[in-house]
Short mmCIF file of C-alpha atoms in Angstrom, two decimals:
data_model
loop_
_atom_site.label_atom_id
_atom_site.label_comp_id
_atom_site.label_asym_id
_atom_site.label_seq_id
_atom_site.Cartn_x
_atom_site.Cartn_y
_atom_site.Cartn_z
CA MET S 1 -17.94 -0.83 -10.57
CA GLY S 2 -15.87 -3.32 -8.28
CA CYS S 3 -14.02 -0.78 -7.18
CA PHE S 4 -16.75 0.71 -6.15
CA VAL S 5 -18.41 -1.28 -4.03
CA ARG S 6 -14.82 -2.62 -2.88
CA GLY S 7 -14.50 1.00 -1.74
CA LEU S 8 -17.62 1.04 -0.01
CA VAL S 9 -17.14 -1.87 1.78
CA VAL S 10 -13.58 -0.46 3.55
CA ALA S 11 -15.59 2.65 3.95
CA ARG S 12 -18.13 0.82 6.33
CA GLN S 13 -15.05 -0.12 8.59
CA CYS S 14 -13.77 3.23 8.92
CA ASP S 15 -14.76 5.71 11.36
CA ASP S 16 -16.73 8.78 10.54
CA ARG S 17 -13.41 11.18 10.98
CA GLU S 18 -11.31 8.99 8.61
CA LEU S 19 -13.96 9.00 6.24
CA MET S 20 -14.41 12.79 6.53
CA CYS S 21 -10.68 12.72 6.14
CA GLN S 22 -10.59 10.31 3.10
CA ALA S 23 -13.53 12.38 1.06
CA GLY S 24 -11.85 15.58 1.70
CA ARG S 25 -8.27 14.51 0.98
CA ASN S 26 -8.95 12.35 -2.19
CA GLY S 27 -12.46 12.82 -2.84
CA ASP S 28 -13.40 9.45 -2.23
CA VAL S 29 -16.63 9.15 -3.38
CA GLY S 30 -17.53 5.93 -1.23
CA ALA S 31 -16.33 7.21 1.74
CA PHE S 32 -18.71 10.58 1.28
CA THR S 33 -21.51 7.95 0.27
CA GLU S 34 -20.93 6.49 3.18
CA LEU S 35 -21.13 9.26 5.67
CA VAL S 36 -24.14 10.40 3.84
CA ARG S 37 -26.08 6.46 4.83
CA ARG S 38 -24.90 6.88 8.91
CA TRP S 39 -26.05 10.71 9.29
CA GLU S 40 -28.70 11.15 6.75
CA HIS S 41 -31.62 10.56 8.91
CA ARG S 42 -30.42 11.62 12.07
CA VAL S 43 -29.69 15.01 10.56
CA LEU S 44 -33.48 14.71 9.46
CA ALA S 45 -34.69 14.10 12.69
CA PHE S 46 -32.67 16.47 14.45
CA LEU S 47 -33.76 19.34 11.59
CA THR S 48 -37.36 17.94 11.49
CA LYS S 49 -37.81 18.79 15.40
CA ALA S 50 -35.40 21.83 15.66
CA THR S 51 -37.87 23.29 12.64
CA ALA S 52 -41.18 22.01 13.26
CA ASP S 53 -41.46 21.07 9.31
CA ALA S 54 -41.04 18.14 7.76
CA ASP S 55 -40.66 19.41 4.27
CA ALA S 56 -38.40 22.58 4.78
CA ALA S 57 -36.22 19.88 7.12
CA LYS S 58 -35.78 17.57 4.11
CA ASP S 59 -34.60 20.68 2.18
CA LEU S 60 -32.23 21.51 5.06
CA ARG S 61 -30.81 18.04 5.22
CA GLN S 62 -30.09 18.64 1.51
CA GLU S 63 -27.98 21.86 2.14
CA VAL S 64 -26.38 20.30 5.03
CA PHE S 65 -24.85 17.94 3.33
CA LEU S 66 -24.43 19.65 -0.35
CA ARG S 67 -22.12 22.16 1.98
CA LEU S 68 -20.48 18.92 3.85
CA HIS S 69 -19.56 18.14 0.11
CA ARG S 70 -18.51 21.56 -1.47
CA TYR S 71 -16.45 22.38 1.84
CA ARG S 72 -15.11 18.54 2.79
CA GLY S 73 -11.55 19.61 1.34
CA THR S 74 -11.32 22.16 4.87
CA TYR S 75 -12.33 19.52 7.19
CA ASP S 76 -9.38 19.52 10.52
CA PRO S 77 -9.40 16.25 11.52
CA ARG S 78 -8.34 17.34 14.78
CA TYR S 79 -12.17 18.51 15.65
CA ALA S 80 -14.51 15.11 15.89
CA PHE S 81 -16.73 14.81 12.38
CA THR S 82 -19.75 15.23 14.36
CA THR S 83 -19.36 18.65 15.68
CA TRP S 84 -18.11 19.81 12.61
CA LEU S 85 -21.14 18.17 11.10
CA PHE S 86 -23.44 19.96 13.58
CA ARG S 87 -22.01 23.04 12.87
CA ILE S 88 -23.05 23.42 9.63
CA VAL S 89 -26.43 22.29 10.47
CA ARG S 90 -26.33 24.82 13.08
CA ASN S 91 -25.49 27.70 10.02
CA VAL S 92 -28.17 26.24 7.72
CA LEU S 93 -30.59 26.72 10.56
CA SER S 94 -29.45 30.10 11.23
CA THR S 95 -30.06 31.20 7.89
CA TRP S 96 -33.27 29.34 7.59
CA ARG S 97 -34.21 31.39 10.93
CA VAL S 98 -33.59 34.55 9.14
CA ARG S 99 -35.17 33.49 5.93
CA GLU S 100 -38.70 31.86 7.13
CA GLU S 101 -41.11 33.51 9.91
CA ARG S 102 -40.70 31.07 13.31
CA THR S 103 -44.21 29.07 13.30
CA PRO S 104 -45.14 27.79 16.69
CA TRP S 105 -44.10 24.36 17.13
CA ALA S 106 -46.55 21.91 17.19
CA PRO S 107 -45.84 18.22 18.04
CA PRO S 108 -45.88 15.77 15.57
CA VAL S 109 -47.96 13.34 15.37
CA TRP S 110 -46.27 10.11 16.22
CA ALA S 111 -47.04 7.76 19.04
CA ASP S 112 -46.31 8.33 22.95
CA PRO S 113 -43.97 6.61 24.73
CA ALA S 114 -45.49 3.11 25.95
CA ASP S 115 -45.64 3.79 29.89
CA ALA S 116 -45.94 0.68 31.86
CA SER S 117 -48.15 2.22 34.72
CA PRO S 118 -51.31 -0.26 35.89
CA GLY S 119 -54.20 1.65 35.62
CA PRO S 120 -56.07 3.91 33.02
CA ALA S 121 -56.25 6.84 35.43
CA GLU S 122 -52.69 6.82 35.88
CA ARG S 123 -52.12 6.43 32.07
CA ALA S 124 -54.44 9.44 31.23
CA SER S 125 -52.16 11.74 33.73
CA ARG S 126 -48.89 10.51 32.26
CA ALA S 127 -50.19 11.64 29.14
CA GLU S 128 -51.36 14.73 30.39
CA THR S 129 -48.03 15.69 31.74
CA SER S 130 -46.25 14.17 28.76
CA GLN S 131 -48.64 16.62 26.32
CA ARG S 132 -47.39 19.84 29.06
CA VAL S 133 -44.04 19.08 28.45
CA ARG S 134 -44.22 18.50 24.81
CA GLY S 135 -46.17 22.04 24.84
CA ALA S 136 -43.92 23.40 26.91
CA ILE S 137 -40.97 22.42 24.56
CA ALA S 138 -42.84 23.71 21.55
CA GLN S 139 -42.92 26.81 23.56
CA LEU S 140 -39.23 26.95 23.27
CA ASP S 141 -37.12 29.14 21.39
CA PRO S 142 -35.78 27.34 18.24
CA CYS S 143 -32.27 27.80 19.71
CA GLU S 144 -33.39 25.99 22.74
CA ARG S 145 -34.93 23.42 21.24
CA GLU S 146 -31.55 22.70 19.43
CA LEU S 147 -29.67 22.40 22.45
CA LEU S 148 -32.02 20.03 24.26
CA LEU S 149 -31.74 18.28 20.86
CA HIS S 150 -27.35 18.00 21.14
CA ARG S 151 -27.89 16.64 24.47
CA PHE S 152 -31.03 14.07 24.64
CA ASP S 153 -30.75 13.12 20.83
CA LEU S 154 -27.21 13.48 20.02
CA ASP S 155 -25.95 12.37 23.65
CA MET S 156 -23.22 14.82 22.89
CA SER S 157 -20.89 16.00 25.60
CA TYR S 158 -21.01 19.11 26.85
CA ARG S 159 -17.43 20.22 25.29
CA GLU S 160 -18.52 19.03 22.14
CA ILE S 161 -22.33 21.32 22.39
CA ALA S 162 -19.81 23.91 23.19
CA GLU S 163 -17.67 23.71 20.35
CA ILE S 164 -20.55 23.69 18.13
CA GLN S 165 -22.56 26.58 19.86
CA GLY S 166 -19.39 28.57 19.98
CA ALA S 167 -19.83 28.97 23.95
CA PRO S 168 -17.97 27.81 27.50
CA GLU S 169 -18.46 24.68 28.33
CA THR S 170 -20.15 25.92 31.90
CA THR S 171 -22.60 28.22 29.73
CA VAL S 172 -23.66 25.27 27.96
CA LYS S 173 -24.52 23.33 30.98
CA SER S 174 -25.69 26.09 32.70
CA ARG S 175 -28.71 26.98 29.78
CA ILE S 176 -29.59 23.51 29.66
CA TYR S 177 -30.60 22.98 33.45
CA THR S 178 -32.32 26.38 33.31
CA LEU S 179 -34.62 24.47 30.34
CA LEU S 180 -35.28 21.52 32.51
CA GLU S 181 -36.20 23.89 35.42
CA ARG S 182 -38.24 26.08 32.96
CA LEU S 183 -40.07 22.64 31.64
CA ARG S 184 -40.00 21.43 35.41
CA CYS S 185 -42.26 24.62 36.51
CA THR S 186 -44.78 23.75 33.97
CA LEU S 187 -45.95 20.41 35.17
CA ASP S 188 -45.37 22.26 38.98
CA GLN S 189 -48.39 24.16 37.64
CA ALA S 190 -50.35 21.41 36.41
CA ALA S 191 -49.98 19.13 39.63
CA ASP S 192 -51.31 22.84 40.81
CA GLU S 193 -54.26 22.40 38.76
CA ARG S 194 -54.82 19.33 39.66
CA SER S 195 -54.58 19.98 43.26
CA ARG S 196 -57.40 22.67 42.70
CA ASN S 197 -59.52 20.49 40.66
CA PRO S 198 -59.34 17.46 41.76
CA MET E 1 -37.44 25.47 46.79
CA ASN E 2 -34.00 26.42 46.22
CA GLU E 3 -33.12 26.75 42.12
CA THR E 4 -29.77 25.97 42.85
CA ARG E 5 -30.27 23.14 44.88
CA ARG E 6 -32.79 21.49 41.94
CA LYS E 7 -29.66 22.13 39.42
CA ARG E 8 -27.67 20.38 41.48
CA TRP E 9 -30.36 17.42 41.44
CA LEU E 10 -30.43 17.52 38.20
CA ALA E 11 -26.97 17.33 37.65
CA PHE E 12 -26.93 13.84 39.68
CA LEU E 13 -29.87 12.79 37.50
CA LEU E 14 -28.06 13.33 33.93
CA GLY E 15 -24.56 11.76 35.34
CA ASP E 16 -23.16 15.29 35.77
CA ALA E 17 -22.27 15.39 39.30
CA PRO E 18 -18.84 15.05 41.09
CA GLU E 19 -18.41 11.64 42.35
CA GLU E 20 -17.78 13.29 46.01
CA GLU E 21 -21.28 14.91 45.64
CA ARG E 22 -23.61 12.26 44.99
CA GLU E 23 -24.34 10.16 48.04
CA ALA E 24 -24.96 13.06 49.41
CA ILE E 25 -27.81 14.50 46.59
CA GLN E 26 -29.35 10.90 46.78
CA THR E 27 -29.63 11.43 50.05
CA GLU E 28 -31.23 14.54 49.22
CA LEU E 29 -33.55 13.45 46.51
CA GLY E 30 -34.90 10.39 48.56
CA GLN E 31 -35.95 12.98 51.18
CA VAL E 32 -38.24 15.03 48.31
CA PRO E 33 -39.61 11.98 46.49
CA GLU E 34 -41.97 14.33 44.59
CA GLU E 35 -39.94 16.88 43.47
CA ALA E 36 -37.35 13.86 42.01
CA GLY E 37 -40.29 12.25 40.76
CA LEU E 38 -40.76 15.59 38.97
CA LEU E 39 -37.15 15.85 37.56
CA ARG E 40 -37.09 12.66 36.55
CA HIS E 41 -39.92 13.19 34.59
CA VAL E 42 -39.14 16.12 32.91
CA ILE E 43 -35.87 14.27 31.77
CA ASP E 44 -37.71 11.19 30.51
CA GLU E 45 -40.47 13.26 28.64
CA THR E 46 -37.45 15.22 27.06
CA THR E 47 -35.35 12.17 26.31
CA GLY E 48 -38.67 10.92 24.59
CA TRP E 49 -38.98 13.77 22.81
CA ALA E 50 -35.65 14.18 21.27
CA LYS E 51 -35.19 10.25 20.74
CA GLY E 52 -38.63 10.39 18.83
CA PRO E 53 -39.05 8.30 15.70
CA ILE E 54 -39.59 10.37 12.32
CA PRO E 55 -40.57 8.76 9.07
CA TYR E 56 -37.53 7.33 6.90
CA ALA E 57 -37.01 9.58 4.30
CA PRO E 58 -33.56 8.57 2.48
CA LEU E 59 -30.91 11.35 0.82
CA GLU E 60 -30.78 11.79 -3.31
CA LEU E 61 -27.18 12.20 -3.66
CA GLY E 62 -27.94 13.17 -7.43
CA PHE E 63 -28.24 16.65 -6.41
CA LEU E 64 -24.66 16.38 -5.03
CA GLU E 65 -23.25 15.70 -9.11
CA SER E 66 -25.65 18.60 -10.30
CA ALA E 67 -24.33 20.92 -7.79
CA ALA E 68 -20.27 20.13 -8.66
CA GLN E 69 -21.01 20.75 -12.24
CA ASP E 70 -22.45 24.46 -11.61
CA VAL E 71 -19.95 25.26 -9.27
CA ALA E 72 -17.77 24.01 -12.00
CA LYS E 73 -19.26 25.82 -14.62
CA MET E 74 -19.31 29.67 -12.45
CA SER E 75 -15.66 28.62 -11.80
CA GLY E 76 -14.51 28.05 -15.49
CA HIS E 77 -13.26 24.85 -14.64
CA GLY E 78 -14.30 21.73 -15.53
CA THR E 79 -15.59 22.87 -18.74
CA ARG E 80 -15.35 20.22 -21.62
CA PHE E 81 -12.67 21.48 -24.25
CA SER E 82 -13.79 21.52 -27.52
CA TRP E 83 -12.20 20.06 -30.08
CA ARG E 84 -14.75 20.61 -32.90
CA LYS E 85 -14.15 24.60 -32.76
CA TRP E 86 -10.56 24.22 -32.52
CA ALA E 87 -10.20 21.79 -35.03
CA LEU E 88 -12.27 23.89 -37.73
CA ALA E 89 -10.41 26.84 -36.57
CA ALA E 90 -7.37 24.82 -37.40
CA ALA E 91 -8.75 23.96 -40.62
CA ALA E 92 -9.44 27.67 -41.57
CA VAL E 93 -5.94 28.71 -40.86
CA ALA E 94 -4.31 25.51 -43.17
CA LEU E 95 -6.71 26.65 -46.20
CA LEU E 96 -6.13 30.44 -46.30
CA ALA E 97 -2.12 29.62 -46.00
CA PHE E 98 -2.85 27.05 -48.90
CA ALA E 99 -4.66 29.82 -50.37
CA THR E 100 -2.35 32.49 -50.73
CA TYR E 101 0.63 30.32 -51.42
CA GLU E 102 -0.95 29.16 -54.49
CA ALA E 103 -2.32 32.25 -55.71
CA GLN E 104 0.94 34.37 -55.77
CA VAL E 105 -0.31 37.48 -53.41
CA SER E 106 2.49 39.97 -52.57
CA VAL E 107 2.44 42.63 -49.90
CA THR E 108 4.76 45.49 -50.40
CA ILE E 109 6.33 47.52 -47.91
CA GLY E 110 8.55 50.65 -48.90
CA ASN E 111 10.66 49.77 -51.17
CA VAL E 112 10.45 45.75 -50.80
CA SER E 113 7.66 43.52 -51.53
CA PHE E 114 7.43 40.25 -50.03
CA CYS E 115 5.34 37.48 -52.07
CA TRP E 116 4.52 33.30 -50.43
CA GLY E 117 7.54 31.17 -50.80
CA GLN E 118 10.29 33.47 -52.34
CA ALA E 119 12.89 35.53 -50.88
CA PRO E 120 11.96 39.42 -50.25
CA ALA E 121 13.09 42.05 -53.00
CA VAL E 122 13.77 45.56 -53.64
CA ASN E 123 12.10 47.56 -56.25
CA ASP E 124 14.29 50.09 -57.10
CA THR E 125 17.88 49.04 -56.76
CA ALA E 126 19.32 52.80 -58.43
CA SER E 127 17.93 55.05 -55.85
CA SER E 128 18.84 52.32 -53.34
CA ASN E 129 22.45 52.06 -54.28
CA LYS E 130 22.26 56.12 -53.93
CA ALA E 131 21.04 56.03 -50.56
CA LEU E 132 23.99 53.59 -49.04
CA SER E 133 26.59 55.31 -50.94
CA LEU E 134 25.87 58.60 -48.88
CA LEU E 135 25.23 56.71 -45.81
CA SER E 136 29.04 55.13 -46.16
CA ALA E 137 30.46 58.44 -46.83
CA GLN E 138 28.80 59.42 -43.54
CA VAL E 139 29.56 56.77 -41.97
CA TYR E 140 33.78 57.53 -43.14
CA ASP E 141 33.40 61.09 -42.06
CA LEU E 142 32.05 60.16 -38.99
CA ALA E 143 34.92 57.53 -38.40
CA ARG E 144 37.74 60.75 -39.87
CA ALA E 145 35.92 62.76 -36.88
CA SER E 146 36.30 60.21 -34.55
CA GLU E 147 39.68 59.70 -34.95
CA ALA E 148 40.85 63.61 -34.46
CA ALA E 149 38.94 63.81 -31.74
CA ALA E 150 40.85 60.87 -30.69
CA ALA E 151 44.27 62.38 -31.40
CA GLN E 152 43.68 65.42 -30.18
CA ILE E 153 42.12 63.92 -26.64
CA GLN E 154 45.69 62.35 -26.59
CA ARG E 155 47.56 65.36 -26.80
CA LEU E 156 45.43 67.34 -24.08
CA SER E 157 46.13 64.53 -21.84
CA TYR E 158 50.03 64.83 -22.68
CA GLU E 159 49.86 68.53 -22.23
CA ASN E 160 47.68 67.73 -18.99
CA THR E 161 50.62 65.89 -17.65
CA GLU E 162 53.54 68.04 -18.60
CA LEU E 163 51.79 70.90 -16.77
CA HIS E 164 51.48 68.29 -13.33
CA ARG E 165 55.17 67.72 -13.81
CA GLN E 166 56.35 71.31 -13.91
CA ILE E 167 53.79 72.51 -10.98
CA GLU E 168 55.60 69.34 -8.93
CA THR E 169 58.65 71.07 -10.10
CA ALA E 170 57.47 74.54 -9.02
CA ALA E 171 56.40 73.28 -5.73
CA VAL E 172 60.47 70.94 -4.86
CA ARG E 173 61.91 74.18 -5.90
CA LEU E 174 59.88 76.61 -3.46
CA ALA E 175 59.87 74.14 -0.78
CA TYR E 176 64.25 74.13 -1.19
CA SER E 177 64.24 77.70 -1.36
CA GLN E 178 62.00 78.57 1.49
CA ARG E 179 63.97 75.98 3.61
CA ALA E 180 67.18 77.86 2.45
CA ASP E 181 65.63 81.61 3.41
CA THR E 182 64.54 79.92 6.69
CA ALA E 183 68.24 78.54 7.21
CA ALA E 184 69.92 81.85 6.41
CA LEU E 185 67.16 83.71 8.51
CA SER E 186 68.25 81.27 11.35
CA ARG E 187 71.95 81.86 10.64
CA ASP E 188 71.48 85.80 10.89
CA ILE E 189 69.54 85.57 13.90
CA GLN E 190 71.72 83.28 15.55
CA GLY E 191 74.90 86.15 14.62
CA LEU E 192 72.76 89.20 15.91
CA LEU E 193 72.30 86.99 19.35
CA TYR E 194 76.01 86.29 19.13
CA LEU E 195 76.69 89.77 18.42
CA ALA E 196 74.12 90.82 21.33
CA GLY E 197 75.79 88.70 23.63
CA GLY E 198 79.71 90.17 22.85
CA LEU E 199 78.08 93.64 23.83
CA THR E 200 77.15 92.86 27.02
CA GLN E 201 80.25 91.01 28.24
CA GLN E 202 82.18 94.20 26.98
CA ASN E 203 80.34 96.27 29.50
CA ASN E 204 80.65 93.73 32.12
CA VAL E 205 83.90 93.85 31.82
CA PRO E 206 84.27 90.55 29.90
CA SER E 207 87.59 88.05 30.76
CA GLY E 208 90.27 88.57 28.58
CA THR E 209 90.48 91.85 27.72
CA GLN E 210 92.40 93.52 30.47
#
């Protein structure tokens, strides 16, 4: 038990790549446990927003870490751990999409971001546009939501996203800009409606 | 509004624009505040959606152990060695060996019988002796035949050598004979030529004859 705790303490001082190497090469349980602790919630958040199904996201998260554990010996330390982890996430999501019907994504019931606008009218307008953007995100393809999550949730570089997606960096950048442009068009339409119906 | 220009503005707002173009793009955005506001709003909302909190649900790691066991069972590795089973089998073999020893069980194969703890015994000695005699006589005959064959081979080898020697001798004689014949023929030809040369000189009033 003491060895396990000592291992865990040492593990917390290492970065993800080193931990994965230790888990893969030496079967270090403490290293793998630390990796799970670091990434379990972020992977769940990613999967919840990509699938729009909290229960399915939990099952998929378990599948992701099961695969991570099973294939830990195949990890190549030349690649970043996040790239490898989210490639597994992508594969798990692909399998899930093939298995399940695609359901329309409904925005989860958590609090809207607080805004510092002064008046209630302004707040209502902001809330409306926020809902419009999120509604537009709901209409996106799961692959497209996945792309936005890589960029805006995980703050990955375009190079990392390209490695995960298996596409060129310029293509990834162009896709993200196109998605944002589509979301902007939604707001544009809302602004036109407001001007017609004041 | 030009889509390409909007993508340039998005690149700037996302921090992707090249250093040398940033100032120009910032100036352009300053000229279209509503458009810039819309783009910033889209980016903020997308970021808000992406980073929005979700309820915490810890992952139980117990499933990993059971999954590892399932994998081990499927691959046939890591299965526990059944000491009890092997111990029972070894005890059964020992018991069987002891029982056959005590019971003096014997097995007969042909003329030889085997019994636990005893040397193999031959049951019928007379017929075995006769068979051995016949066998030894056959071996003796074969040995003699083998000696005769060896002698024959030696004689033939000698004769072969002798024949070779005779052939060589005959060849040498023939060669000499041919050389002698050639020499004689050569002398005859020379003589004839000489004679032919003398007659010619006689016709042409050879010197010294008058």
